[in-house]
Amino acid sequence: MDIFTMLQIDEGLDLQLYKDTLGYYTIGIGHLVSKNPAFSNAVLILNNQLGRSTNGVITRDEAISLFNQDVETAKQSLQTVGLGNLLNYLSPIRQAALINMSFQLGARGVANFKNSMSLLAKGQWDEAAENLKQSNWYRQTTNRANRVIETFRTGTWDAYS
């Protein structure tokens, strides 16, 4: 198990442009291409990102490449919002859970979980898990949130088995 597999479970893997739940063009593993409602605009952006004509369809290798870029962007964004020390403190598996939250909520959204992030920074895994379960995020995406929360709590991939 790794962060790629974790997010593939939570985000899915789609090699064709599609509109996500907010109506934004997305591809691969949750890679936001464009918020513009025009398909042609999304294709143009995707073509520029990959340096070739895609017609809105990519390969698995290209999805992996975009994913790896998105993980690095998520890490940088977490640093920018003041969660870099937490990210560095966490084990690699718990780091994956934090990056997963960032994929879904954005780094700013994750930073709003001040109490939970503080508990994670103290290694209070059970308390952080209970605190995270009090959120709208948990109520809105319970299955995914449960997997991420259990990953924080246990420091294992067991929730993704």
PDB file of C-alpha atoms in Angstrom:
ATOM      1  CA  MET A   1       0.000   0.000   0.000  1.00  0.00           C
ATOM      2  CA  ASP A   2       1.108   3.554  -0.694  1.00  0.00           C
ATOM      3  CA  ILE A   3      -0.354   7.018  -1.138  1.00  0.00           C
ATOM      4  CA  PHE A   4      -1.069   6.333  -4.823  1.00  0.00           C
ATOM      5  CA  THR A   5      -3.186   3.293  -3.996  1.00  0.00           C
ATOM      6  CA  MET A   6      -4.809   5.076  -1.048  1.00  0.00           C
ATOM      7  CA  LEU A   7      -5.924   8.010  -3.170  1.00  0.00           C
ATOM      8  CA  GLN A   8      -6.877   5.769  -6.063  1.00  0.00           C
ATOM      9  CA  ILE A   9      -9.312   4.074  -3.662  1.00  0.00           C
ATOM     10  CA  ASP A  10     -10.659   7.401  -2.399  1.00  0.00           C
ATOM     11  CA  GLU A  11     -10.568   9.479  -5.602  1.00  0.00           C
ATOM     12  CA  GLY A  12     -10.788   6.802  -8.272  1.00  0.00           C
ATOM     13  CA  LEU A  13      -8.690   6.664 -11.439  1.00  0.00           C
ATOM     14  CA  ASP A  14     -10.261   7.995 -14.614  1.00  0.00           C
ATOM     15  CA  LEU A  15      -8.253   8.389 -17.797  1.00  0.00           C
ATOM     16  CA  GLN A  16     -10.916  10.579 -19.444  1.00  0.00           C
ATOM     17  CA  LEU A  17     -11.858  14.126 -18.488  1.00  0.00           C
ATOM     18  CA  TYR A  18     -14.964  14.154 -16.312  1.00  0.00           C
ATOM     19  CA  LYS A  19     -16.814  16.675 -14.191  1.00  0.00           C
ATOM     20  CA  ASP A  20     -16.362  16.174 -10.465  1.00  0.00           C
ATOM     21  CA  THR A  21     -19.096  16.741  -7.886  1.00  0.00           C
ATOM     22  CA  LEU A  22     -18.521  20.507  -8.105  1.00  0.00           C
ATOM     23  CA  GLY A  23     -18.755  20.466 -11.899  1.00  0.00           C
ATOM     24  CA  TYR A  24     -15.005  20.974 -12.452  1.00  0.00           C
ATOM     25  CA  TYR A  25     -13.100  19.106 -15.139  1.00  0.00           C
ATOM     26  CA  THR A  26     -10.902  16.489 -13.517  1.00  0.00           C
ATOM     27  CA  ILE A  27      -8.808  13.552 -14.731  1.00  0.00           C
ATOM     28  CA  GLY A  28      -6.541  10.826 -13.373  1.00  0.00           C
ATOM     29  CA  ILE A  29      -6.603  10.600  -9.585  1.00  0.00           C
ATOM     30  CA  GLY A  30      -8.496  13.746  -8.642  1.00  0.00           C
ATOM     31  CA  HIS A  31      -6.343  16.036 -10.804  1.00  0.00           C
ATOM     32  CA  LEU A  32      -8.241  19.295 -11.228  1.00  0.00           C
ATOM     33  CA  VAL A  33      -7.780  20.481 -14.809  1.00  0.00           C
ATOM     34  CA  SER A  34     -10.202  23.412 -15.040  1.00  0.00           C
ATOM     35  CA  LYS A  35     -13.079  25.134 -13.273  1.00  0.00           C
ATOM     36  CA  ASN A  36     -14.167  26.594 -16.615  1.00  0.00           C
ATOM     37  CA  PRO A  37     -17.371  24.842 -17.784  1.00  0.00           C
ATOM     38  CA  ALA A  38     -16.128  24.495 -21.392  1.00  0.00           C
ATOM     39  CA  PHE A  39     -14.782  21.050 -22.283  1.00  0.00           C
ATOM     40  CA  SER A  40     -12.598  22.586 -25.009  1.00  0.00           C
ATOM     41  CA  ASN A  41     -10.911  24.800 -22.395  1.00  0.00           C
ATOM     42  CA  ALA A  42     -10.170  21.778 -20.190  1.00  0.00           C
ATOM     43  CA  VAL A  43      -8.706  19.876 -23.155  1.00  0.00           C
ATOM     44  CA  LEU A  44      -6.482  22.840 -24.037  1.00  0.00           C
ATOM     45  CA  ILE A  45      -5.173  23.064 -20.461  1.00  0.00           C
ATOM     46  CA  LEU A  46      -4.593  19.307 -20.323  1.00  0.00           C
ATOM     47  CA  ASN A  47      -2.773  19.411 -23.668  1.00  0.00           C
ATOM     48  CA  ASN A  48      -0.502  22.146 -22.311  1.00  0.00           C
ATOM     49  CA  GLN A  49       0.136  20.222 -19.082  1.00  0.00           C
ATOM     50  CA  LEU A  50       1.157  17.084 -20.953  1.00  0.00           C
ATOM     51  CA  GLY A  51       2.728  18.645 -24.043  1.00  0.00           C
ATOM     52  CA  ARG A  52       0.615  16.715 -26.498  1.00  0.00           C
ATOM     53  CA  SER A  53      -2.854  16.549 -28.024  1.00  0.00           C
ATOM     54  CA  THR A  54      -5.012  14.476 -25.671  1.00  0.00           C
ATOM     55  CA  ASN A  55      -8.614  14.923 -26.818  1.00  0.00           C
ATOM     56  CA  GLY A  56      -9.349  14.666 -23.094  1.00  0.00           C
ATOM     57  CA  VAL A  57      -7.864  11.177 -22.668  1.00  0.00           C
ATOM     58  CA  ILE A  58      -4.579  10.300 -20.937  1.00  0.00           C
ATOM     59  CA  THR A  59      -2.501   7.198 -20.283  1.00  0.00           C
ATOM     60  CA  ARG A  60      -2.000   5.563 -16.891  1.00  0.00           C
ATOM     61  CA  ASP A  61       1.616   6.756 -16.891  1.00  0.00           C
ATOM     62  CA  GLU A  62       0.429  10.324 -17.474  1.00  0.00           C
ATOM     63  CA  ALA A  63      -2.095   9.941 -14.637  1.00  0.00           C
ATOM     64  CA  ILE A  64       0.753   8.821 -12.363  1.00  0.00           C
ATOM     65  CA  SER A  65       2.897  11.768 -13.442  1.00  0.00           C
ATOM     66  CA  LEU A  66       0.073  14.257 -12.766  1.00  0.00           C
ATOM     67  CA  PHE A  67      -0.597  12.536  -9.449  1.00  0.00           C
ATOM     68  CA  ASN A  68       3.043  12.837  -8.364  1.00  0.00           C
ATOM     69  CA  GLN A  69       2.991  16.541  -9.228  1.00  0.00           C
ATOM     70  CA  ASP A  70      -0.250  16.951  -7.248  1.00  0.00           C
ATOM     71  CA  VAL A  71       1.266  15.235  -4.191  1.00  0.00           C
ATOM     72  CA  GLU A  72       4.233  17.630  -4.287  1.00  0.00           C
ATOM     73  CA  THR A  73       1.841  20.581  -4.667  1.00  0.00           C
ATOM     74  CA  ALA A  74      -0.208  19.311  -1.704  1.00  0.00           C
ATOM     75  CA  LYS A  75       2.951  19.058   0.430  1.00  0.00           C
ATOM     76  CA  GLN A  76       4.004  22.587  -0.522  1.00  0.00           C
ATOM     77  CA  SER A  77       0.504  23.903   0.181  1.00  0.00           C
ATOM     78  CA  LEU A  78       0.511  22.276   3.621  1.00  0.00           C
ATOM     79  CA  GLN A  79       3.822  24.035   4.293  1.00  0.00           C
ATOM     80  CA  THR A  80       2.325  27.345   3.147  1.00  0.00           C
ATOM     81  CA  VAL A  81      -0.635  27.125   5.548  1.00  0.00           C
ATOM     82  CA  GLY A  82       1.579  26.337   8.523  1.00  0.00           C
ATOM     83  CA  LEU A  83       1.252  22.557   8.619  1.00  0.00           C
ATOM     84  CA  GLY A  84       4.773  21.769   7.426  1.00  0.00           C
ATOM     85  CA  ASN A  85       6.062  20.880  10.883  1.00  0.00           C
ATOM     86  CA  LEU A  86       3.135  18.531  11.396  1.00  0.00           C
ATOM     87  CA  LEU A  87       3.701  16.910   8.007  1.00  0.00           C
ATOM     88  CA  ASN A  88       7.383  16.378   8.814  1.00  0.00           C
ATOM     89  CA  TYR A  89       6.562  15.014  12.293  1.00  0.00           C
ATOM     90  CA  LEU A  90       4.104  12.374  11.067  1.00  0.00           C
ATOM     91  CA  SER A  91       5.154   8.897   9.971  1.00  0.00           C
ATOM     92  CA  PRO A  92       4.967   8.323   6.185  1.00  0.00           C
ATOM     93  CA  ILE A  93       1.607   6.540   6.528  1.00  0.00           C
ATOM     94  CA  ARG A  94       0.102   9.356   8.594  1.00  0.00           C
ATOM     95  CA  GLN A  95       1.606  11.865   6.145  1.00  0.00           C
ATOM     96  CA  ALA A  96      -0.380  10.097   3.426  1.00  0.00           C
ATOM     97  CA  ALA A  97      -3.563  10.616   5.454  1.00  0.00           C
ATOM     98  CA  LEU A  98      -2.833  14.343   5.775  1.00  0.00           C
ATOM     99  CA  ILE A  99      -2.106  14.637   2.056  1.00  0.00           C
ATOM    100  CA  ASN A 100      -5.333  12.705   1.358  1.00  0.00           C
ATOM    101  CA  MET A 101      -7.281  15.298   3.361  1.00  0.00           C
ATOM    102  CA  SER A 102      -5.499  18.039   1.427  1.00  0.00           C
ATOM    103  CA  PHE A 103      -6.495  16.455  -1.894  1.00  0.00           C
ATOM    104  CA  GLN A 104     -10.126  16.533  -0.799  1.00  0.00           C
ATOM    105  CA  LEU A 105     -10.323  19.782   1.187  1.00  0.00           C
ATOM    106  CA  GLY A 106      -7.321  21.787   0.061  1.00  0.00           C
ATOM    107  CA  ALA A 107      -4.543  22.762   2.457  1.00  0.00           C
ATOM    108  CA  ARG A 108      -6.523  25.747   3.732  1.00  0.00           C
ATOM    109  CA  GLY A 109      -9.453  23.467   4.476  1.00  0.00           C
ATOM    110  CA  VAL A 110      -7.204  21.100   6.418  1.00  0.00           C
ATOM    111  CA  ALA A 111      -5.689  24.046   8.318  1.00  0.00           C
ATOM    112  CA  ASN A 112      -9.186  24.879   9.585  1.00  0.00           C
ATOM    113  CA  PHE A 113      -9.099  21.658  11.649  1.00  0.00           C
ATOM    114  CA  LYS A 114      -7.001  23.466  14.260  1.00  0.00           C
ATOM    115  CA  ASN A 115      -7.892  21.265  17.256  1.00  0.00           C
ATOM    116  CA  SER A 116      -7.450  18.027  15.333  1.00  0.00           C
ATOM    117  CA  MET A 117      -4.130  19.150  13.834  1.00  0.00           C
ATOM    118  CA  SER A 118      -2.924  20.152  17.308  1.00  0.00           C
ATOM    119  CA  LEU A 119      -3.855  16.728  18.675  1.00  0.00           C
ATOM    120  CA  LEU A 120      -2.051  15.018  15.787  1.00  0.00           C
ATOM    121  CA  ALA A 121       1.029  17.157  16.447  1.00  0.00           C
ATOM    122  CA  LYS A 122       1.006  15.883  20.041  1.00  0.00           C
ATOM    123  CA  GLY A 123       0.648  12.254  18.946  1.00  0.00           C
ATOM    124  CA  GLN A 124      -2.776  12.016  20.573  1.00  0.00           C
ATOM    125  CA  TRP A 125      -4.106   9.720  17.865  1.00  0.00           C
ATOM    126  CA  ASP A 126      -7.326   8.537  19.547  1.00  0.00           C
ATOM    127  CA  GLU A 127      -8.303  12.052  20.613  1.00  0.00           C
ATOM    128  CA  ALA A 128      -7.577  13.421  17.135  1.00  0.00           C
ATOM    129  CA  ALA A 129      -9.705  10.656  15.609  1.00  0.00           C
ATOM    130  CA  GLU A 130     -12.645  11.487  17.866  1.00  0.00           C
ATOM    131  CA  ASN A 131     -12.251  15.187  17.144  1.00  0.00           C
ATOM    132  CA  LEU A 132     -12.191  14.625  13.367  1.00  0.00           C
ATOM    133  CA  LYS A 133     -15.424  12.638  13.638  1.00  0.00           C
ATOM    134  CA  GLN A 134     -17.183  15.792  14.887  1.00  0.00           C
ATOM    135  CA  SER A 135     -16.653  17.601  11.571  1.00  0.00           C
ATOM    136  CA  ASN A 136     -18.844  18.347   8.577  1.00  0.00           C
ATOM    137  CA  TRP A 137     -16.167  16.624   6.491  1.00  0.00           C
ATOM    138  CA  TYR A 138     -16.864  13.396   8.398  1.00  0.00           C
ATOM    139  CA  ARG A 139     -20.632  13.741   8.028  1.00  0.00           C
ATOM    140  CA  GLN A 140     -20.406  14.545   4.315  1.00  0.00           C
ATOM    141  CA  THR A 141     -17.945  11.808   3.283  1.00  0.00           C
ATOM    142  CA  THR A 142     -18.193   9.294   6.100  1.00  0.00           C
ATOM    143  CA  ASN A 143     -16.651   6.272   4.365  1.00  0.00           C
ATOM    144  CA  ARG A 144     -13.598   8.098   3.106  1.00  0.00           C
ATOM    145  CA  ALA A 145     -13.236  10.097   6.320  1.00  0.00           C
ATOM    146  CA  ASN A 146     -13.386   6.882   8.367  1.00  0.00           C
ATOM    147  CA  ARG A 147     -10.524   5.389   6.335  1.00  0.00           C
ATOM    148  CA  VAL A 148      -8.407   8.534   6.685  1.00  0.00           C
ATOM    149  CA  ILE A 149      -9.188   8.883  10.398  1.00  0.00           C
ATOM    150  CA  GLU A 150      -8.297   5.242  11.067  1.00  0.00           C
ATOM    151  CA  THR A 151      -5.030   5.767   9.211  1.00  0.00           C
ATOM    152  CA  PHE A 152      -4.228   8.688  11.517  1.00  0.00           C
ATOM    153  CA  ARG A 153      -5.340   6.725  14.569  1.00  0.00           C
ATOM    154  CA  THR A 154      -3.448   3.492  13.882  1.00  0.00           C
ATOM    155  CA  GLY A 155      -0.555   4.627  11.712  1.00  0.00           C
ATOM    156  CA  THR A 156      -1.271   1.604   9.498  1.00  0.00           C
ATOM    157  CA  TRP A 157      -2.901   0.941   6.128  1.00  0.00           C
ATOM    158  CA  ASP A 158      -5.450  -1.419   7.758  1.00  0.00           C
ATOM    159  CA  ALA A 159      -8.439   0.801   6.878  1.00  0.00           C
ATOM    160  CA  TYR A 160      -7.559   0.356   3.190  1.00  0.00           C
ATOM    161  CA  SER A 161      -7.264  -3.446   3.269  1.00  0.00           C
TER     162      SER A 161
END
